[in-house]
Coordinates of C-alpha atoms in Angstrom, one line a residue:
X1 CA 16.0 -4.6 -34.2
X2 CA 14.1 -1.5 -35.3
X3 CA 10.8 -3.0 -34.0
X4 CA 12.4 -3.8 -30.6
X5 CA 13.8 -0.3 -30.2
X6 CA 10.5 1.2 -31.0
X7 CA 8.7 -1.2 -28.6
X8 CA 11.2 -0.4 -25.8
X9 CA 10.6 3.3 -26.3
X10 CA 6.8 2.9 -26.3
X11 CA 6.9 0.7 -23.2
X12 CA 9.1 3.1 -21.4
X13 CA 6.9 6.1 -22.3
X14 CA 3.7 4.2 -21.3
X15 CA 5.3 3.1 -18.0
X16 CA 6.5 6.6 -17.2
X17 CA 3.0 8.1 -17.8
X18 CA 1.3 5.3 -15.8
X19 CA 3.8 5.6 -12.9
X20 CA 3.4 9.4 -12.7
X21 CA -0.4 9.2 -12.5
X22 CA -0.4 6.3 -9.9
X23 CA 2.3 7.8 -7.8
X24 CA 0.7 11.2 -7.8
X25 CA -2.7 9.8 -6.7
X26 CA -1.2 7.6 -3.9
X27 CA 1.1 10.4 -2.8
X28 CA -1.9 12.8 -2.5
X29 CA -3.8 10.1 -0.5
X30 CA -0.8 9.6 1.8
X31 CA -0.4 13.3 2.3
X32 CA -4.0 13.7 3.4
X33 CA -3.8 10.6 5.7
X34 CA -0.6 11.7 7.5
X35 CA -1.7 15.3 7.8
X36 CA -4.9 14.0 9.4
X37 CA -2.8 12.0 11.9
X38 CA -0.7 15.0 12.6
X39 CA -3.7 17.2 13.2
X40 CA -5.1 14.5 15.5
X41 CA -1.9 14.5 17.6
X42 CA -0.8 11.0 16.6
X43 CA 2.4 12.1 15.0
X44 CA 4.6 15.1 15.3
X45 CA 4.1 17.9 12.8
X46 CA 7.8 18.1 12.2
X47 CA 7.9 14.4 11.1
X48 CA 5.2 14.8 8.4
X49 CA 7.6 15.0 5.4
X50 CA 9.7 12.1 6.6
X51 CA 6.6 10.0 7.2
X52 CA 5.3 10.8 3.7
X53 CA 8.6 9.7 2.2
X54 CA 8.6 6.5 4.1
X55 CA 5.0 5.7 3.3
X56 CA 5.6 6.4 -0.4
X57 CA 8.6 4.0 -0.4
X58 CA 6.3 1.4 1.1
X59 CA 3.9 1.8 -1.7
X60 CA 6.5 1.7 -4.5
X61 CA 6.4 -2.1 -5.1
X62 CA 2.7 -2.2 -5.7
X63 CA 2.9 0.9 -7.9
X64 CA 5.7 -0.6 -10.0
X65 CA 3.9 -3.9 -10.4
X66 CA 0.7 -2.2 -11.6
X67 CA 2.8 0.2 -13.8
X68 CA 4.5 -2.7 -15.6
X69 CA 1.3 -4.6 -16.1
X70 CA -0.7 -1.7 -17.5
X71 CA 2.2 -0.5 -19.7
X72 CA 2.4 -3.8 -21.5
X73 CA -1.3 -4.2 -21.8
X74 CA -1.8 -0.7 -23.2
X75 CA 1.1 -1.1 -25.7
X76 CA -0.1 -4.4 -27.1
X77 CA -3.7 -3.1 -27.1
X78 CA -2.7 -0.1 -29.2
X79 CA -0.8 -2.4 -31.6
X80 CA -4.0 -4.4 -32.2
X81 CA -6.2 -1.3 -32.4
X82 CA -3.8 0.3 -35.1
X83 CA -3.7 -3.0 -37.0
X84 CA 0.1 -3.3 -36.4
X85 CA -0.5 -6.8 -35.1
X86 CA -2.0 -7.8 -38.5
X87 CA 1.2 -6.8 -40.2
X88 CA 3.2 -8.6 -37.5
X89 CA 1.3 -11.9 -38.1
X90 CA 1.2 -11.4 -41.9
X91 CA 5.0 -11.3 -41.9
X92 CA 5.1 -14.7 -40.4
X93 CA 5.8 -13.6 -36.8
X94 CA 4.2 -15.2 -33.8
X95 CA 2.8 -13.7 -30.6
X96 CA 5.8 -15.5 -28.9
X97 CA 8.0 -12.9 -30.5
X98 CA 6.8 -10.3 -28.1
X99 CA 8.1 -12.2 -25.0
X100 CA 11.8 -11.3 -25.5
X101 CA 11.3 -7.5 -25.8
X102 CA 8.7 -7.4 -23.1
X103 CA 11.0 -9.3 -20.7
X104 CA 13.8 -6.9 -21.6
X105 CA 11.6 -4.2 -20.4
X106 CA 10.1 -6.1 -17.4
X107 CA 13.1 -8.0 -15.8
X108 CA 14.7 -4.8 -14.5
X109 CA 11.3 -3.8 -13.1
X110 CA 11.1 -7.3 -11.4
X111 CA 14.6 -6.8 -9.9
X112 CA 13.7 -3.4 -8.6
X113 CA 10.5 -4.7 -7.1
X114 CA 12.4 -7.5 -5.4
X115 CA 15.0 -5.1 -4.0
X116 CA 12.3 -2.8 -2.7
X117 CA 10.2 -5.6 -1.2
X118 CA 13.0 -7.5 0.5
X119 CA 15.2 -4.6 1.6
X120 CA 14.0 -1.0 1.2
X121 CA 10.3 -1.4 2.2
X122 CA 11.1 -3.1 5.6
X123 CA 13.6 -0.3 6.3
X124 CA 11.0 2.3 5.5
X125 CA 8.4 0.6 7.7
X126 CA 11.0 0.4 10.5
X127 CA 11.8 4.1 10.3
X128 CA 8.2 5.1 10.1
X129 CA 7.4 3.0 13.2
X130 CA 10.3 4.5 15.0
X131 CA 9.2 8.0 14.3
X132 CA 5.7 7.2 15.4
X133 CA 6.9 5.4 18.5
X134 CA 9.3 8.2 19.4
X135 CA 6.4 10.7 19.4
X136 CA 4.1 8.4 21.4
X137 CA 6.7 7.8 24.0
X138 CA 7.7 11.4 24.4
X139 CA 7.0 13.1 27.7
X140 CA 3.4 13.9 28.1
X141 CA 3.9 17.7 28.1
X142 CA 6.2 17.6 25.0
X143 CA 3.4 15.9 23.1
X144 CA 1.1 18.9 23.7
X145 CA 0.7 21.4 20.9
X146 CA 0.0 25.0 22.1
X147 CA -3.6 25.8 22.0
X148 CA -4.8 22.1 21.9
X149 CA -6.0 19.6 24.5
X150 CA -3.9 16.4 24.5
X151 CA -4.4 13.2 26.5
X152 CA -1.5 11.7 28.3
X153 CA 0.0 8.3 27.2
X154 CA -1.6 6.7 30.3
X155 CA -5.0 8.1 29.4
X156 CA -5.5 9.5 32.9
X157 CA -4.6 13.2 32.3
X158 CA -5.5 15.9 29.9
X159 CA -3.1 18.7 29.2
X160 CA -3.5 22.2 27.7
X161 CA -0.9 24.9 27.3
X162 CA -1.3 28.3 25.8
X163 CA 2.2 28.6 24.5
X164 CA 5.7 27.0 24.7
X165 CA 9.2 28.4 24.7
X166 CA 12.8 27.1 24.7
X167 CA 12.1 24.1 22.4
X168 CA 8.8 23.1 24.1
X169 CA 10.7 22.3 27.4
X170 CA 9.1 25.3 29.1
X171 CA 5.4 25.9 28.8
X172 CA 3.2 28.8 30.0
X173 CA -0.4 29.0 31.2
X174 CA -0.8 25.2 31.9
X175 CA -4.0 23.3 32.5
X176 CA -3.9 19.7 33.8
X177 CA -7.0 17.6 34.5
X178 CA -6.2 14.3 36.3
X179 CA -8.5 11.3 37.1
X180 CA -7.4 8.7 39.6
X181 CA -10.2 6.3 40.3
X182 CA -13.0 8.4 41.7
X183 CA -10.7 11.3 42.6
X184 CA -10.6 14.2 40.1
X185 CA -8.2 17.1 40.3
X186 CA -7.5 20.2 38.2
X187 CA -4.2 22.1 38.3
X188 CA -3.6 25.5 36.6
X189 CA -0.3 27.2 36.7
X190 CA 1.5 30.1 35.1
X191 CA 4.5 28.1 34.0
X192 CA 5.7 24.5 33.8
X193 CA 9.0 22.7 33.0
X194 CA 10.1 19.0 32.6
X195 CA 12.7 17.7 35.0
X196 CA 14.4 14.3 35.2
X197 CA 15.8 12.6 38.3
X198 CA 18.8 10.3 38.5
X199 CA 16.6 7.2 38.3
X200 CA 15.0 8.1 35.0
X201 CA 11.8 9.5 36.5
X202 CA 10.3 12.5 34.7
X203 CA 8.3 15.2 36.4
X204 CA 6.3 18.2 35.4
X205 CA 7.3 21.0 37.7
X206 CA 4.6 23.7 37.9
X207 CA 5.1 27.2 39.5
X208 CA 2.7 29.9 40.6
X209 CA -0.6 28.0 40.3
X210 CA -3.7 26.6 42.0
X211 CA -4.9 23.0 42.5
X212 CA -8.5 22.0 42.8
X213 CA -9.5 18.5 44.0
X214 CA -13.0 16.9 44.4
X215 CA -16.4 17.8 43.1
X216 CA -17.5 21.4 43.4
X217 CA -20.4 21.8 45.9
X218 CA -19.4 18.9 48.1
X219 CA -17.9 19.0 51.5
X220 CA -14.6 17.3 50.5
X221 CA -13.8 19.8 47.8
X222 CA -10.3 21.3 48.3
X223 CA -8.5 24.3 46.8
X224 CA -4.9 25.3 47.4
X225 CA -2.3 27.7 45.9
X226 CA 1.3 26.8 45.4
X227 CA 4.6 28.3 44.3
X228 CA 6.1 24.9 43.2
X229 CA 4.2 21.7 42.4
X230 CA 5.8 18.5 41.0
X231 CA 3.8 15.9 39.0
X232 CA 5.2 12.7 37.7
X233 CA 4.6 12.3 34.0
X234 CA 6.8 9.2 33.2
X235 CA 8.4 6.5 35.3
X236 CA 11.5 5.8 33.1
X237 CA 13.1 6.9 29.9
X238 CA 11.3 5.2 27.0
X239 CA 13.1 2.5 25.0
X240 CA 12.7 2.9 21.3
X241 CA 12.4 -0.1 18.9
X242 CA 10.9 -2.4 21.5
X243 CA 7.5 -2.5 19.9
X244 CA 8.4 -2.7 16.2
X245 CA 5.8 -4.7 14.1
X246 CA 6.8 -7.8 12.2
X247 CA 6.5 -5.9 8.9
X248 CA 9.3 -3.6 10.0
X249 CA 11.8 -6.4 10.6
X250 CA 14.5 -7.0 8.0
X251 CA 14.4 -10.1 5.8
X252 CA 17.4 -11.7 7.6
X253 CA 15.6 -11.1 10.9
X254 CA 12.5 -12.9 9.6
X255 CA 14.6 -15.9 8.5
X256 CA 16.4 -16.0 11.9
X257 CA 13.1 -16.3 13.8
X258 CA 10.8 -18.6 11.8
X259 CA 7.2 -18.6 13.1
X260 CA 3.8 -18.2 11.5
X261 CA 3.9 -14.4 11.8
X262 CA 7.4 -14.0 10.3
X263 CA 6.8 -16.6 7.6
X264 CA 3.5 -14.8 6.6
X265 CA 5.4 -11.5 6.2
X266 CA 8.2 -13.3 4.2
X267 CA 5.6 -14.8 1.9
X268 CA 4.3 -11.4 1.0
X269 CA 7.8 -10.1 0.3
X270 CA 8.8 -12.9 -2.0
X271 CA 5.5 -12.8 -3.7
X272 CA 5.9 -9.3 -5.0
X273 CA 8.6 -9.9 -7.7
X274 CA 6.8 -13.2 -8.7
X275 CA 3.5 -11.3 -9.2
X276 CA 5.3 -8.6 -11.2
X277 CA 6.9 -11.2 -13.6
X278 CA 3.7 -13.3 -14.0
X279 CA 1.5 -10.2 -14.7
X280 CA 3.9 -8.8 -17.3
X281 CA 3.8 -12.2 -19.2
X282 CA 0.0 -12.3 -18.7
X283 CA -0.3 -8.9 -20.3
X284 CA 0.9 -10.2 -23.7
X285 CA -2.0 -12.5 -24.6
X286 CA -4.4 -10.3 -22.5
X287 CA -3.7 -7.3 -24.7
X288 CA -5.7 -8.7 -27.6
X289 CA -8.5 -6.4 -28.8
X290 CA -10.8 -6.2 -31.8
X291 CA -9.6 -3.2 -33.9
X292 CA -13.3 -2.2 -34.5
X293 CA -14.1 -2.3 -30.8
X294 CA -13.1 -0.2 -27.9
X295 CA -9.9 -0.9 -25.9
X296 CA -11.1 0.2 -22.4
X297 CA -12.4 -3.3 -21.6
X298 CA -8.8 -4.7 -21.6
X299 CA -7.7 -2.1 -19.0
X300 CA -10.7 -2.8 -16.8
X301 CA -10.0 -6.5 -17.0
X302 CA -6.3 -5.9 -16.2
X303 CA -7.2 -4.0 -13.1
X304 CA -9.6 -6.7 -11.9
X305 CA -7.0 -9.3 -12.4
X306 CA -4.4 -7.3 -10.6
X307 CA -6.6 -6.7 -7.5
X308 CA -7.8 -10.3 -7.5
X309 CA -4.3 -11.6 -7.7
X310 CA -3.1 -9.3 -4.9
X311 CA -6.0 -10.2 -2.7
X312 CA -5.4 -13.9 -3.2
X313 CA -1.7 -13.3 -2.1
X314 CA -3.0 -11.5 1.0
X315 CA -5.3 -14.5 1.6
X316 CA -2.4 -16.9 1.5
X317 CA -0.5 -14.6 3.9
X318 CA -3.5 -14.7 6.3
X319 CA -3.7 -18.5 6.1
X320 CA -0.1 -18.8 7.1
X321 CA -0.4 -16.2 9.9
X322 CA -3.5 -18.0 11.3
X323 CA -1.7 -21.3 11.2
X324 CA -4.2 -22.8 8.6
X325 CA -1.4 -23.5 6.1
X326 CA 2.3 -24.1 6.2
X327 CA 4.7 -21.7 4.5
X328 CA 6.0 -24.4 2.2
X329 CA 2.6 -25.2 0.9
X330 CA 1.1 -21.7 0.7
X331 CA 3.6 -19.6 -1.3
X332 CA 3.7 -21.5 -4.6
X333 CA 0.2 -22.9 -5.6
X334 CA -1.3 -19.5 -6.4
X335 CA 1.6 -18.5 -8.6
X336 CA 1.6 -21.9 -10.3
X337 CA -2.1 -21.5 -11.1
X338 CA -1.4 -18.0 -12.6
X339 CA 1.4 -19.4 -14.7
X340 CA -0.9 -22.1 -16.0
X341 CA -3.4 -19.4 -16.9
X342 CA -0.7 -17.5 -18.8
X343 CA 0.3 -20.7 -20.7
X344 CA -3.4 -21.3 -21.5
X345 CA -3.9 -17.8 -22.8
X346 CA -0.8 -18.1 -25.0
X347 CA -2.1 -21.4 -26.4
X348 CA -5.5 -19.9 -27.0
X349 CA -4.0 -16.9 -28.9
X350 CA -1.5 -19.0 -30.9
X351 CA -4.3 -21.4 -31.9
X352 CA -6.6 -18.6 -33.0
X353 CA -7.0 -20.2 -36.5
X354 CA -7.4 -23.7 -35.1
X355 CA -10.5 -25.8 -35.8
X356 CA -11.8 -25.8 -32.2
X357 CA -10.9 -22.2 -31.2
X358 CA -13.9 -20.4 -29.7
X359 CA -13.8 -17.6 -32.3
X360 CA -13.6 -20.1 -35.2
X361 CA -16.5 -22.0 -33.8
X362 CA -18.5 -18.8 -33.4
X363 CA -17.8 -17.6 -36.9
X364 CA -18.7 -21.0 -38.3
X365 CA -22.0 -20.9 -36.4
X366 CA -22.7 -17.4 -37.8
X367 CA -22.0 -18.5 -41.4
X368 CA -24.3 -21.5 -41.1
X369 CA -27.0 -19.4 -39.6
X370 CA -26.8 -16.8 -42.4
X371 CA -26.7 -19.6 -45.0
X372 CA -29.9 -21.1 -43.4
X373 CA -31.6 -17.7 -43.8
X374 CA -30.6 -17.4 -47.4
X375 CA -32.0 -20.7 -48.5
X376 CA -35.7 -20.0 -47.8
X377 CA -35.4 -16.7 -49.6
X378 CA -34.0 -18.4 -52.7
X379 CA -36.8 -21.0 -52.6
X380 CA -39.4 -18.2 -52.4
X381 CA -38.0 -16.5 -55.5
X382 CA -38.1 -19.8 -57.5
X383 CA -41.7 -20.3 -56.5
X384 CA -42.7 -16.8 -57.6
X385 CA -40.9 -17.3 -61.0

């Protein structure tokens, strides 16, 4: 009981430190990426904090899986390095005795990963897509940030405003460059405002400006002044949620519309808790280390296994999405193979004193080699005597 309590505290402490480091690194990376999108005019600057929160929620399952895996590996590696495992084995205990306390620590983590993967992450992706879509479908003029050139959603106009007032509905010192086939026109105005008609059409109404059309220097170049000029900027009110990606659909929605795209996404969601459980069990035999050697090799190997396993899961998802494999035959073989690897590693560690264990064979070969070197030396001494 004392051992289990101490182990639970150490696992929780190691997991907390690992999660803090991983979450901080990924949060910083997410912050940089979203700020770059905001600076490039792809998302609204007011939505940055919300998008960072949604993106962080999307990354939580991967962070928690890696946290649990590294925490168990690091704890068992430290026990080997400090010779605590020698005392454990000398007292008649087996490596299998670590399974129960490790599962006590890991099963709540697996349940949390399952909840995040199946429920929370799709919701976060849906909200993130809605925020992005809402900005992309805003009226062209409302997407413009004062002092910056912005392209319209139809890619045929470029807007520039010096400043905006009244919640960005009224802009001042407007510049609009439009291209329609071979025709090119430039409109400058002192003020502009968005108006909507009863059919859903949206217009940019400019006042006190000038319009130039054609190529300067040619005979068909035109210039005109106006007090009021209307320019259509959207044909109808945008409908949000019509272009949500498959990854943003809820799990019941995926089950209600089975096809290769939804089944591929479902495979990735159900794989997350399975990967978490398998890796936590794999960490027990993987944590072995020679007390006289360094322990960094175990962590490097753990990272390689984690990324390889995740990439193989993504490969299975891609095979289902491309129609190369059915969902029923794609989700379980990889996990079954990893479970067999876990069982093989346990058998290898439990049979460490067996006759045919690689370490036993290696030590036997070294003893025979040393004995073979000692025999000629003894014969040389007898000849000299």
